[in-house]
PDB file of C-alpha atoms and ligand atoms in Angstrom:
ATOM      1  CA  UNK E   1       0.000   0.000   0.000  1.00  0.00           C
ATOM      2  CA  UNK E   2       1.384   3.409  -0.945  1.00  0.00           C
ATOM      3  CA  UNK E   3       1.325   6.117   1.735  1.00  0.00           C
ATOM      4  CA  UNK E   4       2.625   9.324   0.204  1.00  0.00           C
ATOM      5  CA  UNK E   5       6.091   8.325  -1.152  1.00  0.00           C
ATOM      6  CA  UNK E   6       6.383   5.316   1.118  1.00  0.00           C
ATOM      7  CA  UNK E   7       5.264   1.685   0.931  1.00  0.00           C
ATOM      8  CA  UNK E   8       3.948  -0.554   3.666  1.00  0.00           C
ATOM      9  CA  UNK E   9       3.476  -4.280   3.222  1.00  0.00           C
ATOM     10  CA  UNK E  10      -0.266  -5.094   3.310  1.00  0.00           C
ATOM     11  CA  UNK E  11       0.336  -8.768   4.109  1.00  0.00           C
ATOM     12  CA  UNK E  12       2.542  -7.812   7.021  1.00  0.00           C
ATOM     13  CA  UNK E  13      -0.115  -5.400   8.271  1.00  0.00           C
ATOM     14  CA  UNK E  14      -2.754  -8.142   8.163  1.00  0.00           C
ATOM     15  CA  UNK E  15      -0.401 -10.610   9.812  1.00  0.00           C
ATOM     16  CA  UNK E  16       0.330  -8.145  12.620  1.00  0.00           C
ATOM     17  CA  UNK E  17      -3.360  -7.809  13.428  1.00  0.00           C
ATOM     18  CA  UNK E  18      -3.215 -11.491  14.511  1.00  0.00           C
ATOM     19  CA  UNK E  19      -6.663 -12.832  15.238  1.00  0.00           C
ATOM     20  CA  UNK E  20      -7.938  -9.501  16.547  1.00  0.00           C
ATOM     21  CA  UNK E  21     -11.182  -8.134  15.193  1.00  0.00           C
ATOM     22  CA  UNK E  22     -10.329  -4.597  16.365  1.00  0.00           C
ATOM     23  CA  UNK E  23      -6.972  -2.786  16.437  1.00  0.00           C
ATOM     24  CA  UNK E  24      -5.724   0.715  17.183  1.00  0.00           C
ATOM     25  CA  UNK E  25      -3.634   2.196  14.368  1.00  0.00           C
ATOM     26  CA  UNK E  26      -0.979   4.755  15.280  1.00  0.00           C
ATOM     27  CA  UNK E  27       0.276   6.906  12.436  1.00  0.00           C
ATOM     28  CA  UNK E  28       3.066   9.477  12.304  1.00  0.00           C
ATOM     29  CA  UNK E  29       2.047  12.984  11.282  1.00  0.00           C
ATOM     30  CA  UNK E  30       2.977  12.431   7.617  1.00  0.00           C
ATOM     31  CA  UNK E  31       0.561   9.499   7.300  1.00  0.00           C
ATOM     32  CA  UNK E  32      -2.502  10.828   9.122  1.00  0.00           C
ATOM     33  CA  UNK E  33      -3.863  11.861   5.748  1.00  0.00           C
ATOM     34  CA  UNK E  34      -4.127   8.151   4.878  1.00  0.00           C
ATOM     35  CA  UNK E  35      -6.299   7.223   7.855  1.00  0.00           C
ATOM     36  CA  UNK E  36      -9.361   6.202   5.847  1.00  0.00           C
ATOM     37  CA  UNK E  37      -7.264   4.288   3.276  1.00  0.00           C
ATOM     38  CA  UNK E  38      -5.838   2.099   6.042  1.00  0.00           C
ATOM     39  CA  UNK E  39      -9.147   1.849   7.860  1.00  0.00           C
ATOM     40  CA  UNK E  40     -11.008   0.759   4.692  1.00  0.00           C
ATOM     41  CA  UNK E  41      -8.311  -1.772   3.815  1.00  0.00           C
ATOM     42  CA  UNK E  42      -8.508  -3.402   7.243  1.00  0.00           C
ATOM     43  CA  UNK E  43     -12.301  -3.273   7.232  1.00  0.00           C
ATOM     44  CA  UNK E  44     -12.397  -5.185   3.899  1.00  0.00           C
ATOM     45  CA  UNK E  45     -10.260  -7.816   5.616  1.00  0.00           C
ATOM     46  CA  UNK E  46     -12.568  -8.145   8.591  1.00  0.00           C
ATOM     47  CA  UNK E  47     -10.696  -5.935  11.063  1.00  0.00           C
ATOM     48  CA  UNK E  48     -12.084  -2.747  12.609  1.00  0.00           C
ATOM     49  CA  UNK E  49      -9.398  -0.067  12.755  1.00  0.00           C
ATOM     50  CA  UNK E  50      -9.471   2.630  15.384  1.00  0.00           C
ATOM     51  CA  UNK E  51      -7.240   5.441  14.146  1.00  0.00           C
ATOM     52  CA  UNK E  52      -5.369   7.055  17.008  1.00  0.00           C
ATOM     53  CA  UNK E  53      -6.347  10.702  16.853  1.00  0.00           C
ATOM     54  CA  UNK E  54      -3.496  12.311  18.791  1.00  0.00           C
ATOM     55  CA  UNK E  55      -0.011  12.997  17.425  1.00  0.00           C
ATOM     56  CA  UNK E  56       2.354  10.001  17.392  1.00  0.00           C
ATOM     57  CA  UNK E  57       6.075  10.728  17.680  1.00  0.00           C
ATOM     58  CA  UNK E  58       7.868   7.408  17.437  1.00  0.00           C
ATOM     59  CA  UNK E  59       8.259   3.842  18.689  1.00  0.00           C
ATOM     60  CA  UNK E  60       8.775   5.389  22.139  1.00  0.00           C
ATOM     61  CA  UNK E  61       5.292   6.851  22.097  1.00  0.00           C
ATOM     62  CA  UNK E  62       2.954   4.578  24.018  1.00  0.00           C
ATOM     63  CA  UNK E  63       1.501   3.936  27.438  1.00  0.00           C
ATOM     64  CA  UNK E  64      -0.115   0.648  28.492  1.00  0.00           C
ATOM     65  CA  UNK E  65      -2.790  -0.454  26.047  1.00  0.00           C
ATOM     66  CA  UNK E  66      -5.691  -2.900  26.255  1.00  0.00           C
ATOM     67  CA  UNK E  67      -6.452  -3.099  22.547  1.00  0.00           C
ATOM     68  CA  UNK E  68      -3.808  -4.375  20.147  1.00  0.00           C
ATOM     69  CA  UNK E  69      -1.990  -1.355  18.722  1.00  0.00           C
ATOM     70  CA  UNK E  70      -0.099  -1.243  15.431  1.00  0.00           C
ATOM     71  CA  UNK E  71       2.426   1.497  14.738  1.00  0.00           C
ATOM     72  CA  UNK E  72       2.717   2.243  11.040  1.00  0.00           C
ATOM     73  CA  UNK E  73       5.998   3.590   9.712  1.00  0.00           C
ATOM     74  CA  UNK E  74       8.242   3.050  12.737  1.00  0.00           C
ATOM     75  CA  UNK E  75      10.832   0.403  13.610  1.00  0.00           C
ATOM     76  CA  UNK E  76      10.466  -1.107  17.081  1.00  0.00           C
ATOM     77  CA  UNK E  77      12.853  -0.261  19.903  1.00  0.00           C
ATOM     78  CA  UNK E  78      14.408  -3.615  20.878  1.00  0.00           C
ATOM     79  CA  UNK E  79      14.842  -2.780  24.582  1.00  0.00           C
ATOM     80  CA  UNK E  80      11.103  -2.208  24.939  1.00  0.00           C
ATOM     81  CA  UNK E  81      10.153  -5.636  23.527  1.00  0.00           C
ATOM     82  CA  UNK E  82       9.089  -6.931  26.929  1.00  0.00           C
ATOM     83  CA  UNK E  83       6.961  -3.850  27.549  1.00  0.00           C
ATOM     84  CA  UNK E  84       5.371  -3.846  24.085  1.00  0.00           C
ATOM     85  CA  UNK E  85       2.904  -6.549  25.128  1.00  0.00           C
ATOM     86  CA  UNK E  86       0.088  -5.657  22.803  1.00  0.00           C
ATOM     87  CA  UNK E  87       2.044  -3.619  20.303  1.00  0.00           C
ATOM     88  CA  UNK E  88       3.226  -4.372  16.766  1.00  0.00           C
ATOM     89  CA  UNK E  89       5.130  -2.400  14.133  1.00  0.00           C
ATOM     90  CA  UNK E  90       4.793  -2.201  10.360  1.00  0.00           C
ATOM     91  CA  UNK E  91       7.680  -0.233   8.908  1.00  0.00           C
ATOM     92  CA  UNK E  92       7.330   2.061   5.925  1.00  0.00           C
ATOM     93  CA  UNK E  93       9.994   1.982   3.244  1.00  0.00           C
ATOM     94  CA  UNK E  94      11.008   4.227   0.404  1.00  0.00           C
ATOM     95  CA  UNK E  95      12.628   2.528  -2.568  1.00  0.00           C
ATOM     96  CA  UNK E  96      15.496   4.497  -4.116  1.00  0.00           C
ATOM     97  CA  UNK E  97      18.576   4.031  -6.232  1.00  0.00           C
ATOM     98  CA  UNK E  98      21.709   4.538  -4.115  1.00  0.00           C
ATOM     99  CA  UNK E  99      23.558   5.884  -7.175  1.00  0.00           C
ATOM    100  CA  UNK E 100      22.297   9.377  -6.319  1.00  0.00           C
ATOM    101  CA  UNK E 101      25.059   9.326  -3.665  1.00  0.00           C
ATOM    102  CA  UNK E 102      27.493   9.955  -6.533  1.00  0.00           C
ATOM    103  CA  UNK E 103      26.706  13.650  -5.999  1.00  0.00           C
ATOM    104  CA  UNK E 104      28.336  13.611  -2.563  1.00  0.00           C
ATOM    105  CA  UNK E 105      31.429  11.544  -3.405  1.00  0.00           C
ATOM    106  CA  UNK E 106      33.691  14.509  -4.261  1.00  0.00           C
ATOM    107  CA  UNK E 107      32.651  16.554  -1.216  1.00  0.00           C
ATOM    108  CA  UNK E 108      33.274  14.091   1.606  1.00  0.00           C
ATOM    109  CA  UNK E 109      36.647  12.854   2.864  1.00  0.00           C
ATOM    110  CA  UNK E 110      38.083   9.400   2.277  1.00  0.00           C
ATOM    111  CA  UNK E 111      36.700   7.772   5.413  1.00  0.00           C
ATOM    112  CA  UNK E 112      32.961   8.045   5.783  1.00  0.00           C
ATOM    113  CA  UNK E 113      30.458   7.089   8.446  1.00  0.00           C
ATOM    114  CA  UNK E 114      27.018   6.156   7.124  1.00  0.00           C
ATOM    115  CA  UNK E 115      23.806   6.677   9.070  1.00  0.00           C
ATOM    116  CA  UNK E 116      20.122   6.563   8.183  1.00  0.00           C
ATOM    117  CA  UNK E 117      16.555   6.503   9.488  1.00  0.00           C
ATOM    118  CA  UNK E 118      13.725   3.994   9.220  1.00  0.00           C
ATOM    119  CA  UNK E 119      12.234   4.492   5.748  1.00  0.00           C
ATOM    120  CA  UNK E 120      15.667   4.508   4.065  1.00  0.00           C
ATOM    121  CA  UNK E 121      17.788   2.227   6.281  1.00  0.00           C
ATOM    122  CA  UNK E 122      17.077  -0.972   4.294  1.00  0.00           C
ATOM    123  CA  UNK E 123      19.466   0.240   1.575  1.00  0.00           C
ATOM    124  CA  UNK E 124      22.366   1.195   3.846  1.00  0.00           C
ATOM    125  CA  UNK E 125      24.526  -1.825   2.937  1.00  0.00           C
ATOM    126  CA  UNK E 126      23.946  -1.197  -0.758  1.00  0.00           C
ATOM    127  CA  UNK E 127      24.904   2.456  -0.201  1.00  0.00           C
ATOM    128  CA  UNK E 128      28.092   1.360   1.566  1.00  0.00           C
ATOM    129  CA  UNK E 129      29.028  -0.906  -1.337  1.00  0.00           C
ATOM    130  CA  UNK E 130      28.388   1.874  -3.850  1.00  0.00           C
ATOM    131  CA  UNK E 131      30.574   4.345  -1.941  1.00  0.00           C
ATOM    132  CA  UNK E 132      33.329   1.731  -1.582  1.00  0.00           C
ATOM    133  CA  UNK E 133      33.230   1.166  -5.346  1.00  0.00           C
ATOM    134  CA  UNK E 134      33.805   4.911  -5.600  1.00  0.00           C
ATOM    135  CA  UNK E 135      37.003   4.781  -3.584  1.00  0.00           C
ATOM    136  CA  UNK E 136      35.737   5.465  -0.062  1.00  0.00           C
ATOM    137  CA  UNK E 137      36.345   3.626   3.180  1.00  0.00           C
ATOM    138  CA  UNK E 138      32.925   3.319   4.751  1.00  0.00           C
ATOM    139  CA  UNK E 139      31.903   2.502   8.315  1.00  0.00           C
ATOM    140  CA  UNK E 140      28.463   1.688   9.669  1.00  0.00           C
ATOM    141  CA  UNK E 141      28.103   1.730  13.451  1.00  0.00           C
ATOM    142  CA  UNK E 142      26.332  -1.033  15.372  1.00  0.00           C
ATOM    143  CA  UNK E 143      22.717  -0.750  16.461  1.00  0.00           C
ATOM    144  CA  UNK E 144      21.947   0.190  20.074  1.00  0.00           C
ATOM    145  CA  UNK E 145      19.377  -1.071  22.560  1.00  0.00           C
ATOM    146  CA  UNK E 146      16.932   1.533  21.154  1.00  0.00           C
ATOM    147  CA  UNK E 147      17.572   0.934  17.441  1.00  0.00           C
ATOM    148  CA  UNK E 148      16.742  -2.103  15.368  1.00  0.00           C
ATOM    149  CA  UNK E 149      19.312  -1.721  12.588  1.00  0.00           C
ATOM    150  CA  UNK E 150      23.049  -1.087  12.303  1.00  0.00           C
ATOM    151  CA  UNK E 151      23.561   2.502  11.195  1.00  0.00           C
ATOM    152  CA  UNK E 152      20.119   3.608  12.348  1.00  0.00           C
ATOM    153  CA  UNK E 153      19.893   6.821  14.327  1.00  0.00           C
ATOM    154  CA  UNK E 154      17.005   8.427  16.197  1.00  0.00           C
ATOM    155  CA  UNK E 155      16.543  12.050  17.192  1.00  0.00           C
ATOM    156  CA  UNK E 156      17.499  10.889  20.692  1.00  0.00           C
ATOM    157  CA  UNK E 157      20.105   8.204  19.929  1.00  0.00           C
ATOM    158  CA  UNK E 158      23.167   8.779  17.765  1.00  0.00           C
ATOM    159  CA  UNK E 159      25.201   6.012  19.364  1.00  0.00           C
ATOM    160  CA  UNK E 160      25.663   3.993  16.172  1.00  0.00           C
ATOM    161  CA  UNK E 161      27.408   7.079  14.743  1.00  0.00           C
ATOM    162  CA  UNK E 162      29.299   8.223  17.832  1.00  0.00           C
ATOM    163  CA  UNK E 163      30.791   4.711  18.138  1.00  0.00           C
ATOM    164  CA  UNK E 164      32.627   5.178  14.806  1.00  0.00           C
ATOM    165  CA  UNK E 165      33.156   8.954  14.882  1.00  0.00           C
ATOM    166  CA  UNK E 166      36.868   8.758  15.665  1.00  0.00           C
ATOM    167  CA  UNK E 167      37.466   6.576  12.593  1.00  0.00           C
ATOM    168  CA  UNK E 168      35.847   8.837   9.987  1.00  0.00           C
ATOM    169  CA  UNK E 169      36.374  12.235   8.339  1.00  0.00           C
ATOM    170  CA  UNK E 170      32.641  12.949   8.211  1.00  0.00           C
ATOM    171  CA  UNK E 171      29.161  11.430   7.927  1.00  0.00           C
ATOM    172  CA  UNK E 172      26.600  10.945   5.229  1.00  0.00           C
ATOM    173  CA  UNK E 173      23.082  10.786   6.615  1.00  0.00           C
ATOM    174  CA  UNK E 174      20.642   9.138   4.214  1.00  0.00           C
ATOM    175  CA  UNK E 175      17.510  10.895   5.327  1.00  0.00           C
ATOM    176  CA  UNK E 176      15.264  13.908   4.972  1.00  0.00           C
ATOM    177  CA  UNK E 177      14.979  16.970   7.226  1.00  0.00           C
ATOM    178  CA  UNK E 178      17.543  18.706   9.390  1.00  0.00           C
ATOM    179  CA  UNK E 179      16.720  17.536  12.936  1.00  0.00           C
ATOM    180  CA  UNK E 180      18.590  14.223  12.771  1.00  0.00           C
ATOM    181  CA  UNK E 181      21.475  15.772  10.830  1.00  0.00           C
ATOM    182  CA  UNK E 182      22.012  18.597  13.328  1.00  0.00           C
ATOM    183  CA  UNK E 183      21.889  16.143  16.235  1.00  0.00           C
ATOM    184  CA  UNK E 184      24.350  13.900  14.408  1.00  0.00           C
ATOM    185  CA  UNK E 185      26.729  16.820  13.752  1.00  0.00           C
ATOM    186  CA  UNK E 186      26.609  17.967  17.396  1.00  0.00           C
ATOM    187  CA  UNK E 187      26.907  14.435  18.813  1.00  0.00           C
ATOM    188  CA  UNK E 188      29.852  13.415  16.606  1.00  0.00           C
ATOM    189  CA  UNK E 189      31.456  16.883  16.107  1.00  0.00           C
ATOM    190  CA  UNK E 190      31.958  15.918  12.455  1.00  0.00           C
ATOM    191  CA  UNK E 191      30.765  17.329   9.142  1.00  0.00           C
ATOM    192  CA  UNK E 192      27.443  15.877   8.105  1.00  0.00           C
ATOM    193  CA  UNK E 193      26.070  15.716   4.576  1.00  0.00           C
ATOM    194  CA  UNK E 194      22.364  15.021   4.256  1.00  0.00           C
ATOM    195  CA  UNK E 195      21.645  12.829   1.234  1.00  0.00           C
ATOM    196  CA  UNK E 196      17.918  13.014   0.683  1.00  0.00           C
ATOM    197  CA  UNK E 197      16.587  10.018  -1.314  1.00  0.00           C
ATOM    198  CA  UNK E 198      13.273  11.830  -1.960  1.00  0.00           C
ATOM    199  CA  UNK E 199      14.663  14.982  -3.568  1.00  0.00           C
ATOM    200  CA  UNK E 200      18.027  13.401  -4.515  1.00  0.00           C
ATOM    201  CA  UNK E 201      19.629  16.546  -3.076  1.00  0.00           C
ATOM    202  CA  UNK E 202      22.784  16.729  -0.973  1.00  0.00           C
ATOM    203  CA  UNK E 203      22.954  19.408   1.725  1.00  0.00           C
ATOM    204  CA  UNK E 204      25.320  20.337   4.520  1.00  0.00           C
ATOM    205  CA  UNK E 205      23.813  21.211   7.843  1.00  0.00           C
ATOM    206  CA  UNK E 206      26.519  23.597   9.183  1.00  0.00           C
ATOM    207  CA  UNK E 207      24.416  26.737   8.879  1.00  0.00           C
ATOM    208  CA  UNK E 208      21.396  25.141  10.529  1.00  0.00           C
ATOM    209  CA  UNK E 209      23.598  23.739  13.284  1.00  0.00           C
ATOM    210  CA  UNK E 210      25.077  27.178  14.051  1.00  0.00           C
ATOM    211  CA  UNK E 211      21.602  28.709  14.025  1.00  0.00           C
ATOM    212  CA  UNK E 212      20.335  26.078  16.443  1.00  0.00           C
ATOM    213  CA  UNK E 213      23.298  26.497  18.791  1.00  0.00           C
ATOM    214  CA  UNK E 214      22.724  30.287  18.863  1.00  0.00           C
ATOM    215  CA  UNK E 215      19.068  29.703  19.644  1.00  0.00           C
ATOM    216  CA  UNK E 216      19.938  27.278  22.461  1.00  0.00           C
ATOM    217  CA  UNK E 217      22.462  29.721  23.893  1.00  0.00           C
ATOM    218  CA  UNK E 218      19.773  32.439  23.934  1.00  0.00           C
ATOM    219  CA  UNK E 219      17.283  30.121  25.652  1.00  0.00           C
ATOM    220  CA  UNK E 220      19.807  29.202  28.368  1.00  0.00           C
ATOM    221  CA  UNK E 221      20.526  32.928  28.870  1.00  0.00           C
ATOM    222  CA  UNK E 222      16.794  33.665  29.141  1.00  0.00           C
ATOM    223  CA  UNK E 223      16.475  31.019  31.877  1.00  0.00           C
ATOM    224  CA  UNK E 224      19.548  32.217  33.786  1.00  0.00           C
ATOM    225  CA  UNK E 225      17.611  34.203  36.416  1.00  0.00           C
ATOM    226  CA  UNK E 226      14.828  31.629  36.840  1.00  0.00           C
ATOM    227  CA  UNK E 227      14.397  30.683  40.490  1.00  0.00           C
ATOM    228  CA  UNK E 228      11.720  28.037  40.251  1.00  0.00           C
ATOM    229  CA  UNK E 229      11.986  25.150  37.735  1.00  0.00           C
ATOM    230  CA  UNK E 230       9.482  22.553  36.596  1.00  0.00           C
ATOM    231  CA  UNK E 231      11.311  19.305  35.795  1.00  0.00           C
ATOM    232  CA  UNK E 232       9.210  17.460  33.238  1.00  0.00           C
ATOM    233  CA  UNK E 233       9.015  13.663  33.029  1.00  0.00           C
ATOM    234  CA  UNK E 234       7.663  12.180  29.805  1.00  0.00           C
ATOM    235  CA  UNK E 235       4.815   9.721  30.353  1.00  0.00           C
ATOM    236  CA  UNK E 236       5.439   7.889  27.072  1.00  0.00           C
ATOM    237  CA  UNK E 237       7.165   4.623  27.983  1.00  0.00           C
ATOM    238  CA  UNK E 238      10.176   5.095  25.697  1.00  0.00           C
ATOM    239  CA  UNK E 239      10.791   8.639  26.926  1.00  0.00           C
ATOM    240  CA  UNK E 240      10.457   8.259  30.686  1.00  0.00           C
ATOM    241  CA  UNK E 241      13.598   9.211  32.609  1.00  0.00           C
ATOM    242  CA  UNK E 242      12.547   9.382  36.270  1.00  0.00           C
ATOM    243  CA  UNK E 243      16.064   9.062  37.626  1.00  0.00           C
ATOM    244  CA  UNK E 244      17.384  11.838  35.467  1.00  0.00           C
ATOM    245  CA  UNK E 245      14.476  14.073  36.518  1.00  0.00           C
ATOM    246  CA  UNK E 246      15.188  13.429  40.196  1.00  0.00           C
ATOM    247  CA  UNK E 247      18.894  14.128  39.579  1.00  0.00           C
ATOM    248  CA  UNK E 248      17.985  17.432  37.924  1.00  0.00           C
ATOM    249  CA  UNK E 249      15.760  18.395  40.860  1.00  0.00           C
ATOM    250  CA  UNK E 250      18.575  17.673  43.323  1.00  0.00           C
ATOM    251  CA  UNK E 251      21.044  19.605  41.188  1.00  0.00           C
ATOM    252  CA  UNK E 252      18.716  22.625  41.109  1.00  0.00           C
ATOM    253  CA  UNK E 253      18.384  22.532  44.892  1.00  0.00           C
ATOM    254  CA  UNK E 254      22.145  22.204  45.393  1.00  0.00           C
ATOM    255  CA  UNK E 255      22.461  25.441  43.429  1.00  0.00           C
ATOM    256  CA  UNK E 256      19.866  27.251  45.512  1.00  0.00           C
ATOM    257  CA  UNK E 257      17.022  27.042  42.947  1.00  0.00           C
ATOM    258  CA  UNK E 258      13.604  25.590  43.603  1.00  0.00           C
ATOM    259  CA  UNK E 259      12.401  22.647  41.501  1.00  0.00           C
ATOM    260  CA  UNK E 260       9.315  20.421  41.291  1.00  0.00           C
ATOM    261  CA  UNK E 261       8.629  17.343  39.193  1.00  0.00           C
ATOM    262  CA  UNK E 262       5.905  17.417  36.548  1.00  0.00           C
ATOM    263  CA  UNK E 263       4.604  14.715  34.207  1.00  0.00           C
ATOM    264  CA  UNK E 264       3.012  14.951  30.766  1.00  0.00           C
ATOM    265  CA  UNK E 265       2.211  12.757  27.819  1.00  0.00           C
ATOM    266  CA  UNK E 266       2.204  15.431  25.116  1.00  0.00           C
ATOM    267  CA  UNK E 267       4.121  18.441  26.372  1.00  0.00           C
ATOM    268  CA  UNK E 268       2.328  21.545  25.132  1.00  0.00           C
ATOM    269  CA  UNK E 269       2.371  25.243  25.995  1.00  0.00           C
ATOM    270  CA  UNK E 270      -0.109  24.394  28.768  1.00  0.00           C
ATOM    271  CA  UNK E 271       2.986  24.379  30.993  1.00  0.00           C
ATOM    272  CA  UNK E 272       3.383  28.133  30.401  1.00  0.00           C
ATOM    273  CA  UNK E 273       0.318  28.678  32.625  1.00  0.00           C
ATOM    274  CA  UNK E 274       2.033  27.096  35.644  1.00  0.00           C
ATOM    275  CA  UNK E 275       3.900  29.305  38.142  1.00  0.00           C
ATOM    276  CA  UNK E 276       7.335  27.934  37.239  1.00  0.00           C
ATOM    277  CA  UNK E 277       9.810  30.372  35.692  1.00  0.00           C
ATOM    278  CA  UNK E 278      11.412  27.797  33.377  1.00  0.00           C
ATOM    279  CA  UNK E 279      11.440  24.070  32.659  1.00  0.00           C
ATOM    280  CA  UNK E 280      13.811  21.180  32.132  1.00  0.00           C
ATOM    281  CA  UNK E 281      12.426  18.458  29.887  1.00  0.00           C
ATOM    282  CA  UNK E 282      13.694  14.940  30.477  1.00  0.00           C
ATOM    283  CA  UNK E 283      11.247  13.625  27.838  1.00  0.00           C
ATOM    284  CA  UNK E 284      11.983  13.525  24.096  1.00  0.00           C
ATOM    285  CA  UNK E 285      14.808  15.966  23.189  1.00  0.00           C
ATOM    286  CA  UNK E 286      12.630  17.316  20.411  1.00  0.00           C
ATOM    287  CA  UNK E 287      10.357  18.949  22.994  1.00  0.00           C
ATOM    288  CA  UNK E 288      12.979  21.449  24.109  1.00  0.00           C
ATOM    289  CA  UNK E 289      14.661  21.818  20.737  1.00  0.00           C
ATOM    290  CA  UNK E 290      12.194  21.325  17.883  1.00  0.00           C
ATOM    291  CA  UNK E 291       9.213  22.810  19.711  1.00  0.00           C
ATOM    292  CA  UNK E 292      11.150  25.701  21.301  1.00  0.00           C
ATOM    293  CA  UNK E 293       9.040  28.400  19.648  1.00  0.00           C
ATOM    294  CA  UNK E 294       5.795  26.943  21.021  1.00  0.00           C
ATOM    295  CA  UNK E 295       6.694  27.875  24.603  1.00  0.00           C
ATOM    296  CA  UNK E 296       6.743  31.363  26.127  1.00  0.00           C
ATOM    297  CA  UNK E 297       8.920  30.265  29.038  1.00  0.00           C
ATOM    298  CA  UNK E 298      12.329  28.641  28.469  1.00  0.00           C
ATOM    299  CA  UNK E 299      12.410  24.838  28.191  1.00  0.00           C
ATOM    300  CA  UNK E 300      15.901  23.370  28.571  1.00  0.00           C
ATOM    301  CA  UNK E 301      17.374  19.940  28.015  1.00  0.00           C
ATOM    302  CA  UNK E 302      19.148  18.382  31.044  1.00  0.00           C
ATOM    303  CA  UNK E 303      22.531  19.163  29.455  1.00  0.00           C
ATOM    304  CA  UNK E 304      21.545  22.815  29.006  1.00  0.00           C
ATOM    305  CA  UNK E 305      20.425  22.923  32.627  1.00  0.00           C
ATOM    306  CA  UNK E 306      23.903  21.746  33.665  1.00  0.00           C
ATOM    307  CA  UNK E 307      25.353  24.612  31.618  1.00  0.00           C
ATOM    308  CA  UNK E 308      22.989  27.098  33.243  1.00  0.00           C
ATOM    309  CA  UNK E 309      24.056  25.948  36.700  1.00  0.00           C
ATOM    310  CA  UNK E 310      27.752  26.123  35.821  1.00  0.00           C
ATOM    311  CA  UNK E 311      28.209  22.348  36.068  1.00  0.00           C
ATOM    312  CA  UNK E 312      29.220  22.114  32.412  1.00  0.00           C
ATOM    313  CA  UNK E 313      30.986  24.484  30.056  1.00  0.00           C
ATOM    314  CA  UNK E 314      29.200  25.767  26.934  1.00  0.00           C
ATOM    315  CA  UNK E 315      32.104  24.385  24.863  1.00  0.00           C
ATOM    316  CA  UNK E 316      31.037  20.937  26.053  1.00  0.00           C
ATOM    317  CA  UNK E 317      27.493  21.389  24.771  1.00  0.00           C
ATOM    318  CA  UNK E 318      25.993  18.036  23.802  1.00  0.00           C
ATOM    319  CA  UNK E 319      22.770  17.036  22.158  1.00  0.00           C
ATOM    320  CA  UNK E 320      20.432  15.409  24.686  1.00  0.00           C
ATOM    321  CA  UNK E 321      20.176  11.678  24.018  1.00  0.00           C
ATOM    322  CA  UNK E 322      18.166   8.874  25.633  1.00  0.00           C
ATOM    323  CA  UNK E 323      20.609   5.991  25.641  1.00  0.00           C
TER     324      UNK E 323
HETATM  325  S1  SF4 M   1      12.184  10.104  22.230  1.00  0.00           S
HETATM  326 FE1  SF4 M   1      11.813  11.596  20.620  1.00  0.00          FE
HETATM  327  S2  SF4 M   1      13.544  11.466  19.228  1.00  0.00           S
HETATM  328 FE2  SF4 M   1      13.521   9.614  20.515  1.00  0.00          FE
HETATM  329  S3  SF4 M   1      12.377   8.110  19.304  1.00  0.00           S
HETATM  330 FE3  SF4 M   1      10.928   9.117  20.671  1.00  0.00          FE
HETATM  331  S4  SF4 M   1      10.088  10.798  19.414  1.00  0.00           S
HETATM  332 FE4  SF4 M   1      11.978  10.107  18.415  1.00  0.00          FE
END
């Protein structure tokens, strides 16, 4: 079945429903426009689909469920297998010819790290072979407990890339969008080229990375005089970091600031109405970074909070990761 540019395997989808007569379907933002297509397909095959009507952010994004739930588009997080009792995944794929990487061959150094994200990761070995045929030495880092495939990165887990960073001159990220690329560049401190299989374009993310770092610096500065912090815990199972939140609360108190724990499933600007001066989000890193403009009050990552309190130097800025 075609969903925008991507394909999902109908047989796999039916298989994943098991013997259930009713399933919840969770779709990422880009696929919500295909709700009725999926619903009608399942209905024709004797299964009632309940389309989840709130935003879905990733394989991390679930709480306990009674009805079987199928995530479309995402790859499972292996470490959550035991917790995913009633949850299945049907990945989306985009078929592309790796030869478009020829455009990046002359720009990157000799030793390259390769990384990718779910819809494009199935071609990463083919991409490696192609780049090797074009004279490069190519490394693909091992998967982590949160990623299913070697070379796969998440917006909160760049460990497959950081594990090979000292062996390479730079990275090629086979993916679309800047969020993963900027995180990859900050986490590895290497040049990153984004090779987009959809547009076949190659882009560098340096400018966007500098812009983001300036924005983060300004947000830390804005929070500098805050006396009372809300430390947010993500309720979604794959984002919950209780221990880190408690650590952040203690750290605030050691530095003479007040702090209270908060919990949310979707973190929205509702928090701006609370009487906290600023927030530290221990949930998905995207909340503080990607959604920054949605909040009136500053929302920091735990690493930024350490910088604010003088526990870490700005030159040691790191992208928040859930490892
Ligand atoms: S925590 Fe955030 S970045 Fe990580 S997988 Fe979930 S949605 Fe993606």
